[in-house]
Coordinates of C-alpha atoms in Angstrom, one line a residue:
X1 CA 0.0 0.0 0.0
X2 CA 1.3 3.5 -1.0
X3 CA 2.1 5.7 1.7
X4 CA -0.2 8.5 0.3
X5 CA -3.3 5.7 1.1
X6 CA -1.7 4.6 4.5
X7 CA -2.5 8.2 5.2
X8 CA -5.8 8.6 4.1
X9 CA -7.0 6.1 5.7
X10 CA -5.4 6.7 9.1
X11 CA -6.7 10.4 8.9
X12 CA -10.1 8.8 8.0
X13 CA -10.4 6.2 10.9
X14 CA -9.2 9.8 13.2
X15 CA -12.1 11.7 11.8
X16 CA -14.7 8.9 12.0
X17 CA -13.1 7.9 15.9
X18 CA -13.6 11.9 16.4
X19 CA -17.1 12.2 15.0
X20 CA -18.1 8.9 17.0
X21 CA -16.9 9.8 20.4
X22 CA -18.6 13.3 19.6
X23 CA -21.8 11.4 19.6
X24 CA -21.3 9.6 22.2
X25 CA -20.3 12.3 24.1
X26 CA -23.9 14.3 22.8
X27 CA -25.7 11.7 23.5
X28 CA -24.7 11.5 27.4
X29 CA -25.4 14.9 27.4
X30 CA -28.9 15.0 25.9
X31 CA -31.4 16.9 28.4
X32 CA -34.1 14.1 29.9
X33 CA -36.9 13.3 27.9
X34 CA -40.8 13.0 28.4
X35 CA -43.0 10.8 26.8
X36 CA -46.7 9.7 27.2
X37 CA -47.8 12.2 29.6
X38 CA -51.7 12.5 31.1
X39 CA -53.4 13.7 34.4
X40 CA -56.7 12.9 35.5
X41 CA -58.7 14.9 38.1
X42 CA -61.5 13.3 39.8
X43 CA -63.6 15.9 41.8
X44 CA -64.8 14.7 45.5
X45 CA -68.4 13.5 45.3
X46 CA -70.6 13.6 48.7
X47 CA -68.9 11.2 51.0
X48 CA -66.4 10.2 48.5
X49 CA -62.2 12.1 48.3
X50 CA -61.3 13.0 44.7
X51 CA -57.6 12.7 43.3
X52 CA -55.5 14.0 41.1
X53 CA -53.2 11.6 39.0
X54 CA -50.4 12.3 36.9
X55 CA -48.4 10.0 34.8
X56 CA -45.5 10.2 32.2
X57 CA -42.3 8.6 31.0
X58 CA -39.0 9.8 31.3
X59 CA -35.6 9.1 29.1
X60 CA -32.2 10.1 30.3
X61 CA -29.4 8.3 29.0
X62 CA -27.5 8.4 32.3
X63 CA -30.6 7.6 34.2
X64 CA -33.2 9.5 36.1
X65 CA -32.9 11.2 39.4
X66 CA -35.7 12.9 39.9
X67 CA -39.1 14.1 38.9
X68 CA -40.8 17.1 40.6
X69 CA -44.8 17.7 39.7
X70 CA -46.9 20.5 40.8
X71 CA -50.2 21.5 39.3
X72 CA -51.1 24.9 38.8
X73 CA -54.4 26.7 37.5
X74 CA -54.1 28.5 34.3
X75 CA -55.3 31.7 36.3
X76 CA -52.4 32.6 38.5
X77 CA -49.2 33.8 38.5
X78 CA -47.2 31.2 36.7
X79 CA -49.3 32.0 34.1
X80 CA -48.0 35.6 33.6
X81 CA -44.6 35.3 35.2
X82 CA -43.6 32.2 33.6
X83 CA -42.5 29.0 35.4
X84 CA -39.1 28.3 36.6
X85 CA -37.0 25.4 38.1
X86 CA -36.1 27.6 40.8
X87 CA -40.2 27.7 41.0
X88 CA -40.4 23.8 41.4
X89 CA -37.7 23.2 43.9
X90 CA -40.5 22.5 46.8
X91 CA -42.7 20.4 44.0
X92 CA -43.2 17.1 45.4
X93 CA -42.1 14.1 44.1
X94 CA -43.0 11.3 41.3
X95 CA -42.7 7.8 42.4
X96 CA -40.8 6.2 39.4
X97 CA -40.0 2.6 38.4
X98 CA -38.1 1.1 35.4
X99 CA -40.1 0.9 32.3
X100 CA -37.2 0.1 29.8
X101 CA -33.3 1.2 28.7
X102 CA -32.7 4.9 30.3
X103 CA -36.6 4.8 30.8
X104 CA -38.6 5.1 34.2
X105 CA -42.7 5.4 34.1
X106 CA -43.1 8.1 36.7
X107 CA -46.5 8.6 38.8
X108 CA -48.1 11.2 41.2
X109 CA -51.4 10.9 42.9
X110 CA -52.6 13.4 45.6
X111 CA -56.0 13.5 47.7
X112 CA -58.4 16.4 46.6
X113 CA -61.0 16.9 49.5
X114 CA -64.1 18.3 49.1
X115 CA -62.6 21.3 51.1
X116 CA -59.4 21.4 48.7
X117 CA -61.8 21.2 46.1
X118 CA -63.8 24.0 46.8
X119 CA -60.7 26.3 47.6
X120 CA -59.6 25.5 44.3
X121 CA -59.9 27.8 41.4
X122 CA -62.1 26.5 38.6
X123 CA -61.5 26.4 34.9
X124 CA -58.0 24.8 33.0
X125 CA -55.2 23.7 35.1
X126 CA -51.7 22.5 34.3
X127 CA -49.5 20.1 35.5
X128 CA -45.5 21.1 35.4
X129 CA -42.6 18.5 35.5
X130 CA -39.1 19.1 36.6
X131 CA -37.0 16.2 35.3
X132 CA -33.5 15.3 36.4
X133 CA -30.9 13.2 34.9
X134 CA -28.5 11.4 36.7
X135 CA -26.0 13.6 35.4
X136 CA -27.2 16.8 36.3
X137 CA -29.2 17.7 32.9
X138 CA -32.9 19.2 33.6
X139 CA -35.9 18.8 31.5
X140 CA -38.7 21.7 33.1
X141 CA -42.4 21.2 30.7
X142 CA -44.5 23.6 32.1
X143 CA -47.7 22.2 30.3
X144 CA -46.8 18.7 30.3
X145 CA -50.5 17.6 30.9
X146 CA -54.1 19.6 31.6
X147 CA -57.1 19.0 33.3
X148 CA -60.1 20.9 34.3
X149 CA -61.8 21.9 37.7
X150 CA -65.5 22.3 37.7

């Protein structure tokens, strides 16, 4: 083999090894993902609690840490301000189990009583999610699911 071909193809093995472990590298990086996400509120009924239940699936290719959810009516300050992570900090927690590679199915389920119910405003409500990666990357959807209080 001529030398001039040695060459080529040693500085095309470097660029392809360069361009592969740039990929790699991206793809460790890549901000958690969700998937699949739905919340269903069931308004208290005489004797009877209501609940509010959220679900989604999240991807992070180092894993997931953590997943914050809080709920929040369309009529308030979020709404004008904007949502933040800063804003989720005291959310509470998804439970989450392992649903597949890099995958957990995350839910969260609260009580609504009739007195939480009635305190609550009425009309379209939101629920945000704060997703963590094991590595540190953060995924905030402020409208990940919706639901409406009667």
């Amino acid at each position: 083999m001529s030398r001039r071909i040695a060459l080529s193809v040693a500085a095309g093995v470097v660029v392809l090894g360069g361009a592969g472990a740039f990929a790699l590298a991206h793809a460790e990086e890549q901000t958690p993902a969700l998937a699949h996400s739905s919340a269903r509120y069931t308004a208290p009924d005489k004797d009877r609690d209501g609940s509010l239940e959220f679900v989604t699936d999240v991807t992070a290719s180092s894993g997931v840490r953590s997943v914050k959810v809080l709920a929040w009516p369309q009529k308030s300050p979020f709404a004008e301000k904007g949502l933040t992570a800063k804003d989720m900090a005291a959310a509470e927690s998804a439970v989450c189990t392992p649903s597949g590679q890099n995958t957990v199915r995350c839910s969260y389920t609260v009580e609504v009583t009739a007195a939480d119910a009635e305190e609550s405003p009425r009309g379209a409500w939101h629920v945000a999610v704060l997703a963590t990666a094991k590595d540190g990357t953060t995924t905030l959807d402020t409208e990940a699911a919706g639901f409406t209080v009667r």
